[in-house]
Coordinates of C-alpha atoms in Angstrom, one line a residue:
X309 CA -19.6 -1.0 -3.0
X310 CA -20.5 -3.5 -0.3
X311 CA -18.0 -5.0 2.1
X312 CA -17.9 -8.4 0.3
X313 CA -17.1 -6.7 -3.0
X314 CA -14.5 -4.6 -1.4
X315 CA -12.8 -7.7 -0.1
X316 CA -12.7 -9.1 -3.7
X317 CA -11.0 -6.0 -5.1
X318 CA -7.3 -5.6 -5.8
X319 CA -5.5 -2.7 -4.2
X320 CA -2.7 -1.0 -6.1
X321 CA 0.1 1.1 -4.7
X322 CA 3.2 2.8 -6.3
X323 CA 5.8 4.0 -3.9
X324 CA 9.5 4.9 -3.5
X325 CA 11.3 2.2 -1.6
X326 CA 14.3 4.3 -0.5
X327 CA 18.1 3.8 -0.8
X328 CA 19.1 0.1 -0.4
X329 CA 18.8 -1.1 3.2
X330 CA 19.0 2.5 4.7
X331 CA 15.3 2.6 5.7
X332 CA 15.9 -0.5 8.0
X333 CA 19.2 0.8 9.2
X334 CA 17.7 3.9 10.8
X335 CA 19.0 6.5 8.3
X336 CA 17.6 9.9 9.2
X337 CA 16.9 10.9 5.6
X338 CA 14.4 8.1 5.3
X339 CA 12.4 9.0 8.4
X340 CA 9.3 10.3 6.5
X341 CA 9.4 7.2 4.3
X342 CA 9.6 4.8 7.2
X343 CA 6.8 6.5 9.0
X344 CA 4.7 6.3 5.8
X345 CA 5.4 2.6 5.4
X346 CA 4.6 1.8 9.0
X347 CA 1.1 3.4 8.8
X348 CA 0.3 2.4 5.2
X349 CA -1.3 -1.0 6.1
X350 CA -3.9 0.9 8.2
X351 CA -5.1 2.4 4.9
X352 CA -5.4 -1.1 3.3
X353 CA -7.3 -4.3 3.7
X354 CA -5.1 -7.2 4.6
X355 CA -4.5 -8.9 1.3
X356 CA -4.4 -12.6 0.6
X357 CA -1.2 -12.2 -1.4
X358 CA 1.2 -9.4 -2.4
X359 CA 2.6 -9.0 -5.9
X360 CA 5.6 -6.6 -6.2
X361 CA 6.8 -5.2 -9.4
X362 CA 10.4 -4.3 -8.4
X363 CA 12.6 -1.8 -10.1
X364 CA 15.5 -4.2 -9.3
X365 CA 14.6 -7.0 -11.6
X366 CA 14.7 -6.9 -15.5
X367 CA 14.2 -9.9 -17.7
X368 CA 13.7 -10.5 -21.5
X369 CA 10.2 -11.8 -20.8
X370 CA 7.8 -11.1 -17.9
X371 CA 9.1 -13.3 -15.1
X372 CA 7.3 -14.4 -11.9
X373 CA 9.1 -15.4 -8.7
X374 CA 7.8 -18.9 -8.2
X375 CA 9.5 -20.3 -5.1
X376 CA 7.4 -21.5 -2.2
X377 CA 10.2 -20.3 0.2
X378 CA 12.1 -17.5 -1.5
X379 CA 15.6 -16.9 -0.3
X380 CA 17.1 -13.4 0.2
X381 CA 18.8 -11.6 -2.7
X382 CA 21.0 -8.8 -1.3
X383 CA 21.2 -6.7 -4.5
X384 CA 23.1 -3.8 -2.9
X385 CA 26.8 -3.2 -2.1
X386 CA 29.0 -1.3 0.3
X387 CA 26.8 -1.3 3.3
X388 CA 27.5 -2.4 6.9
X389 CA 27.4 -6.1 7.7
X390 CA 24.0 -5.8 9.3
X391 CA 22.6 -4.9 5.9
X392 CA 23.3 -8.5 4.8
X393 CA 21.6 -10.1 7.8
X394 CA 18.2 -8.6 7.1
X395 CA 15.7 -11.3 6.6
X396 CA 12.1 -11.5 5.4
X397 CA 10.6 -14.9 5.8
X398 CA 7.2 -14.5 4.1
X399 CA 6.2 -17.5 2.0
X400 CA 6.0 -17.3 -1.8
X401 CA 3.0 -18.1 -3.8
X402 CA 3.6 -20.5 -6.7
X403 CA -0.1 -20.7 -7.3
X404 CA -0.5 -16.9 -7.8
X405 CA 2.8 -16.9 -9.9
X406 CA 1.4 -19.5 -12.2
X407 CA -1.9 -17.8 -12.5
X408 CA -0.4 -14.5 -13.3
X409 CA 1.9 -16.1 -15.9
X410 CA -1.1 -17.7 -17.5
X411 CA -3.0 -14.4 -17.6
X412 CA 0.0 -12.7 -19.3
X413 CA 0.6 -15.4 -21.8
X414 CA -3.1 -15.4 -22.7
X415 CA -2.8 -11.7 -23.4
X416 CA 0.2 -12.3 -25.7
X417 CA 2.8 -11.2 -23.2
X418 CA 5.4 -13.9 -22.9
X419 CA 5.8 -14.9 -19.3
X420 CA 7.7 -17.6 -17.3
X421 CA 8.4 -18.7 -13.8
X422 CA 11.8 -18.4 -12.0
X423 CA 11.8 -20.7 -9.0
X424 CA 15.4 -19.9 -7.9
X425 CA 15.6 -16.1 -7.5
X426 CA 14.9 -14.6 -4.1
X427 CA 13.3 -11.5 -2.7
X428 CA 15.3 -8.3 -3.7
X429 CA 15.2 -5.2 -1.6
X430 CA 12.4 -3.7 -3.7
X431 CA 10.3 -6.2 -1.9
X432 CA 11.9 -7.0 1.4
X433 CA 12.7 -3.5 2.6
X434 CA 9.1 -2.0 2.3
X435 CA 7.4 -5.2 3.3
X436 CA 9.5 -5.6 6.4
X437 CA 8.2 -2.2 7.5
X438 CA 4.6 -2.7 6.4
X439 CA 4.1 -6.4 7.3
X440 CA 6.9 -7.4 9.8
X441 CA 5.0 -10.5 10.7
X442 CA 5.8 -11.9 7.2
X443 CA 2.6 -13.9 7.2
X444 CA 1.3 -12.9 3.8
X445 CA 2.4 -14.8 0.7
X446 CA 4.6 -12.5 -1.5
X447 CA 6.0 -12.8 -5.0
X448 CA 7.6 -10.5 -7.6
X449 CA 7.1 -9.7 -11.2
X450 CA 10.0 -8.5 -13.3
X451 CA 10.3 -5.5 -15.5
X452 CA 10.9 -6.1 -19.2
X453 CA 14.4 -5.5 -20.6
X454 CA 14.4 -2.6 -23.0
X455 CA 12.3 -0.6 -20.6
X456 CA 9.6 0.3 -23.1
X457 CA 7.0 2.4 -21.4
X458 CA 4.1 1.2 -23.6
X459 CA 5.0 -2.4 -22.9
X460 CA 4.7 -1.8 -19.2
X461 CA 1.4 -0.1 -19.5
X462 CA 0.3 -3.2 -21.5
X463 CA 1.6 -5.4 -18.8
X464 CA -0.6 -3.5 -16.3
X465 CA -3.6 -3.8 -18.6
X466 CA -3.3 -7.5 -18.7
X467 CA -3.2 -7.6 -14.9
X468 CA -6.7 -6.2 -14.8
X469 CA -7.9 -9.8 -14.7
X470 CA -6.7 -9.7 -11.0
X471 CA -8.9 -6.8 -10.1
X472 CA -11.6 -8.9 -8.4
X473 CA -9.1 -10.7 -6.1
X474 CA -7.9 -9.6 -2.7
X475 CA -4.3 -9.0 -3.9
X476 CA -2.1 -6.1 -3.1
X477 CA -0.1 -5.0 -6.1
X478 CA 2.9 -2.8 -5.3
X479 CA 5.0 -0.9 -7.9
X480 CA 8.2 -0.6 -5.9
X481 CA 10.4 2.0 -7.4
X482 CA 11.3 5.7 -6.8
X483 CA 9.7 8.7 -8.3
X484 CA 13.0 10.5 -8.3
X485 CA 16.1 8.4 -9.0
X486 CA 19.2 10.4 -9.9
X487 CA 21.9 8.8 -7.8
X488 CA 24.2 11.8 -8.4
X489 CA 21.7 14.3 -7.2
X490 CA 20.5 12.6 -3.9
X491 CA 21.5 14.4 -0.7
X492 CA 23.4 11.9 1.4
X493 CA 24.0 14.4 4.2
X494 CA 20.3 14.3 5.5
X495 CA 19.6 17.8 4.2
X496 CA 16.4 18.4 2.2
X497 CA 17.4 20.7 -0.6
X498 CA 14.9 22.7 -2.6
X499 CA 15.0 21.4 -6.2
X500 CA 12.7 23.2 -8.7
X501 CA 13.5 20.7 -11.4
X502 CA 12.5 17.7 -9.3
X503 CA 9.4 19.6 -8.0
X504 CA 8.2 20.1 -11.6
X505 CA 8.5 16.4 -12.4
X506 CA 6.8 15.3 -9.1
X507 CA 4.0 17.8 -9.7
X508 CA 3.6 16.4 -13.3
X509 CA 3.3 12.9 -11.9
X510 CA 0.6 14.0 -9.5
X511 CA -1.3 15.7 -12.3
X512 CA -1.1 12.7 -14.6
X513 CA -1.9 10.1 -12.0
X514 CA -4.6 11.9 -10.0
X515 CA -6.0 14.5 -12.4
X516 CA -9.5 14.5 -14.0
X517 CA -8.5 13.3 -17.4
X518 CA -9.4 10.3 -19.5
X519 CA -7.6 7.0 -18.8
X520 CA -6.4 7.0 -22.4
X521 CA -4.8 10.4 -22.0
X522 CA -3.3 9.4 -18.6
X523 CA -1.7 6.3 -20.2
X524 CA -0.4 8.3 -23.3
X525 CA 1.2 11.0 -21.1
X526 CA 3.0 8.3 -19.0
X527 CA 4.1 6.5 -22.2
X528 CA 5.6 9.9 -23.3
X529 CA 7.0 10.6 -19.9
X530 CA 10.3 11.9 -21.4
X531 CA 8.4 15.0 -22.5
X532 CA 7.7 15.9 -18.8
X533 CA 9.6 18.7 -17.1
X534 CA 13.1 17.6 -16.1
X535 CA 12.3 14.0 -16.9
X536 CA 15.8 12.8 -17.6
X537 CA 17.2 14.7 -14.7
X538 CA 14.9 12.8 -12.4
X539 CA 15.3 9.5 -14.2
X540 CA 18.6 9.2 -16.1
X541 CA 17.5 5.5 -16.4
X542 CA 13.8 4.8 -16.0
X543 CA 13.7 1.4 -14.2
X544 CA 12.5 3.1 -11.0
X545 CA 9.7 4.8 -12.8
X546 CA 8.3 1.9 -14.8
X547 CA 6.6 0.1 -11.9
X548 CA 4.3 3.1 -12.0
X549 CA 3.4 2.4 -15.6
X550 CA 2.3 -1.2 -14.6
X551 CA 0.2 0.1 -11.7
X552 CA -1.5 2.8 -13.8
X553 CA -2.2 0.4 -16.6
X554 CA -3.8 -2.0 -14.3
X555 CA -5.8 0.5 -12.2
X556 CA -7.8 2.1 -15.1
X557 CA -8.8 5.0 -12.8
X558 CA -7.3 8.1 -11.1
X559 CA -5.1 7.6 -8.1
X560 CA -4.8 9.3 -4.7
X561 CA -1.5 10.9 -3.6
X562 CA -0.6 9.2 -0.3
X563 CA 3.0 10.4 0.1
X564 CA 4.6 13.7 -0.9
X565 CA 7.7 14.2 1.2
X566 CA 11.5 13.9 1.2
X567 CA 13.7 10.8 0.9
X568 CA 17.5 11.3 0.6
X569 CA 16.9 15.0 0.4
X570 CA 14.7 14.8 -2.6
X571 CA 10.9 15.1 -2.9
X572 CA 9.2 11.8 -3.8
X573 CA 5.6 10.7 -4.2
X574 CA 3.4 7.6 -3.8
X575 CA 0.0 6.8 -5.2
X576 CA -2.9 4.5 -4.2
X577 CA -5.6 3.2 -6.5

């Protein structure tokens, strides 16, 4: 692929965004994740826009953040005052929002624009680490209420129309998200059940299998080892479904380390 074509090719990442504002507040159990986020842009071309599918936004229809100047939406509770002073001043992109909504509607996925909602921490925490200059237009796409895995694969398939644009698509979730099982004392605890699920994710996302099998296995993710232990509720996993549906190819594992004492992974397509 020549350089010009590479510049007109979407980049797709799924990663774990950590616990609330803790990555920005210097929490030691997020050190590996923070280091990963800081160096990740060196593996990527600078995009013209960033589209984030955040685990922290669910709507009855696919909804795009459409503000030109999105406010902050502090969707976490019980943290020090400084957690509510974090800002990320990147511009929005109503133009991209409207284009994505049009693509989805054309593919029989009901989509709309929300011009009031702000950046939630699924966007502003990782992007503050990755692109602190806040000079790249950013927007969000919601998950779908009901959390149907097939619907989120289909959402990703529709987004393939963006594959020849210099857009960075980020699935911002967490490959392990059992709040009761996290280690809040900064100790990485061996967890064979979680290891089995993370290894399953790596096999499905990166292994030499047909895309149709890859998608079907992710649709049937509850059959994976320790699936419901790792995801009592699947909203932090489903951004992966969108990414994998869009990518239509195997991923590379770009993070395989501990966050909040539990192993988590990230993928790049």
